[in-house]
Amino acid sequence: KLREFWPILKSHLEWEKHNFDPDGDHLYDAYCCIWASDALYYNGGAVTHSSAYNYRGNRLAARIAQLIGEDDTKYRFEAESILKAMNERL
Protein backbone atom coordinates (compact mmCIF):
# COMPACT_ATOMS: atom_id res chain seq x y z
CA LYS A 1 0.00 0.00 0.00
CA LEU A 2 2.84 2.46 0.72
CA ARG A 3 4.16 1.97 -2.80
CA GLU A 4 0.72 2.76 -4.24
CA PHE A 5 0.39 5.91 -2.12
CA TRP A 6 3.96 7.14 -2.78
CA PRO A 7 3.24 9.11 -6.02
CA ILE A 8 0.40 10.97 -4.29
CA LEU A 9 2.56 11.87 -1.30
CA LYS A 10 5.41 13.06 -3.53
CA SER A 11 3.04 15.17 -5.60
CA HIS A 12 1.46 16.74 -2.52
CA LEU A 13 4.80 17.67 -0.94
CA GLU A 14 5.89 19.26 -4.23
CA TRP A 15 2.61 21.22 -4.31
CA GLU A 16 3.12 22.40 -0.71
CA LYS A 17 6.68 23.53 -1.48
CA HIS A 18 5.67 25.34 -4.67
CA ASN A 19 2.69 27.14 -3.16
CA PHE A 20 3.70 27.82 0.42
CA ASP A 21 7.49 28.24 0.24
CA PRO A 22 7.89 30.14 -3.03
CA ASP A 23 11.01 31.97 -1.85
CA GLY A 24 12.74 28.69 -0.97
CA ASP A 25 13.70 29.70 2.58
CA HIS A 26 12.26 26.41 3.95
CA LEU A 27 9.69 28.32 6.03
CA TYR A 28 6.10 27.85 4.96
CA ASP A 29 3.29 30.36 5.05
CA ALA A 30 -0.03 29.54 6.68
CA TYR A 31 -2.47 30.26 3.87
CA CYS A 32 -4.47 27.03 4.16
CA CYS A 33 -3.16 25.20 7.23
CA ILE A 34 -5.60 26.31 9.87
CA TRP A 35 -9.00 27.89 10.32
CA ALA A 36 -8.92 31.59 9.52
CA SER A 37 -9.34 33.92 12.47
CA ASP A 38 -8.20 37.35 13.57
CA ALA A 39 -4.53 38.21 14.07
CA LEU A 40 -3.10 35.44 11.87
CA TYR A 41 -0.70 36.12 9.05
CA TYR A 42 -1.54 34.13 5.95
CA ASN A 43 0.05 35.05 2.68
CA GLY A 44 3.80 35.23 2.34
CA GLY A 45 4.71 35.04 6.00
CA ALA A 46 6.89 32.31 7.43
CA VAL A 47 5.10 30.72 10.37
CA THR A 48 5.90 27.97 12.82
CA HIS A 49 2.81 25.77 12.59
CA SER A 50 2.80 25.29 8.80
CA SER A 51 6.57 24.87 8.77
CA ALA A 52 6.24 22.22 11.49
CA TYR A 53 3.56 20.39 9.48
CA ASN A 54 5.89 20.30 6.48
CA TYR A 55 8.85 19.27 8.62
CA ARG A 56 6.90 16.28 9.87
CA GLY A 57 5.56 15.49 6.39
CA ASN A 58 9.03 15.44 4.91
CA ARG A 59 10.43 13.35 7.78
CA LEU A 60 7.70 10.78 7.23
CA ALA A 61 8.20 10.87 3.46
CA ALA A 62 11.90 10.15 3.96
CA ARG A 63 11.03 7.18 6.14
CA ILE A 64 8.47 5.86 3.66
CA ALA A 65 10.99 6.27 0.82
CA GLN A 66 13.47 4.13 2.76
CA LEU A 67 10.85 1.45 3.39
CA ILE A 68 9.89 1.13 -0.26
CA GLY A 69 13.40 1.45 -1.68
CA GLU A 70 13.09 4.99 -3.06
CA ASP A 71 15.63 7.81 -2.68
CA ASP A 72 14.95 9.69 0.55
CA THR A 73 17.58 12.43 0.06
CA LYS A 74 15.19 15.17 -1.08
CA TYR A 75 12.84 14.66 1.87
CA ARG A 76 15.57 14.35 4.50
CA PHE A 77 17.20 17.53 3.15
CA GLU A 78 13.94 19.46 3.23
CA ALA A 79 13.10 18.31 6.77
CA GLU A 80 16.59 19.22 8.01
CA SER A 81 16.42 22.58 6.24
CA ILE A 82 13.00 23.38 7.72
CA LEU A 83 14.20 22.55 11.22
CA LYS A 84 17.31 24.67 10.79
CA ALA A 85 15.34 27.63 9.40
CA MET A 86 12.78 27.41 12.19
CA ASN A 87 15.48 27.37 14.87
CA GLU A 88 17.31 30.29 13.29
CA ARG A 89 14.38 32.55 12.33
CA LEU A 90 11.21 31.66 14.19
Coordinates of C-alpha atoms in Angstrom, one line a residue, residues 12-59:
H12 CA 1.5 16.7 -2.5
L13 CA 4.8 17.7 -0.9
E14 CA 5.9 19.3 -4.2
W15 CA 2.6 21.2 -4.3
E16 CA 3.1 22.4 -0.7
K17 CA 6.7 23.5 -1.5
H18 CA 5.7 25.3 -4.7
N19 CA 2.7 27.1 -3.2
F20 CA 3.7 27.8 0.4
D21 CA 7.5 28.2 0.2
P22 CA 7.9 30.1 -3.0
D23 CA 11.0 32.0 -1.9
G24 CA 12.7 28.7 -1.0
D25 CA 13.7 29.7 2.6
H26 CA 12.3 26.4 4.0
L27 CA 9.7 28.3 6.0
Y28 CA 6.1 27.8 5.0
D29 CA 3.3 30.4 5.1
A30 CA 0.0 29.5 6.7
Y31 CA -2.5 30.3 3.9
C32 CA -4.5 27.0 4.2
C33 CA -3.2 25.2 7.2
I34 CA -5.6 26.3 9.9
W35 CA -9.0 27.9 10.3
A36 CA -8.9 31.6 9.5
S37 CA -9.3 33.9 12.5
D38 CA -8.2 37.4 13.6
A39 CA -4.5 38.2 14.1
L40 CA -3.1 35.4 11.9
Y41 CA -0.7 36.1 9.0
Y42 CA -1.5 34.1 5.9
N43 CA 0.1 35.1 2.7
G44 CA 3.8 35.2 2.3
G45 CA 4.7 35.0 6.0
A46 CA 6.9 32.3 7.4
V47 CA 5.1 30.7 10.4
T48 CA 5.9 28.0 12.8
H49 CA 2.8 25.8 12.6
S50 CA 2.8 25.3 8.8
S51 CA 6.6 24.9 8.8
A52 CA 6.2 22.2 11.5
Y53 CA 3.6 20.4 9.5
N54 CA 5.9 20.3 6.5
Y55 CA 8.8 19.3 8.6
R56 CA 6.9 16.3 9.9
G57 CA 5.6 15.5 6.4
N58 CA 9.0 15.4 4.9
R59 CA 10.4 13.3 7.8

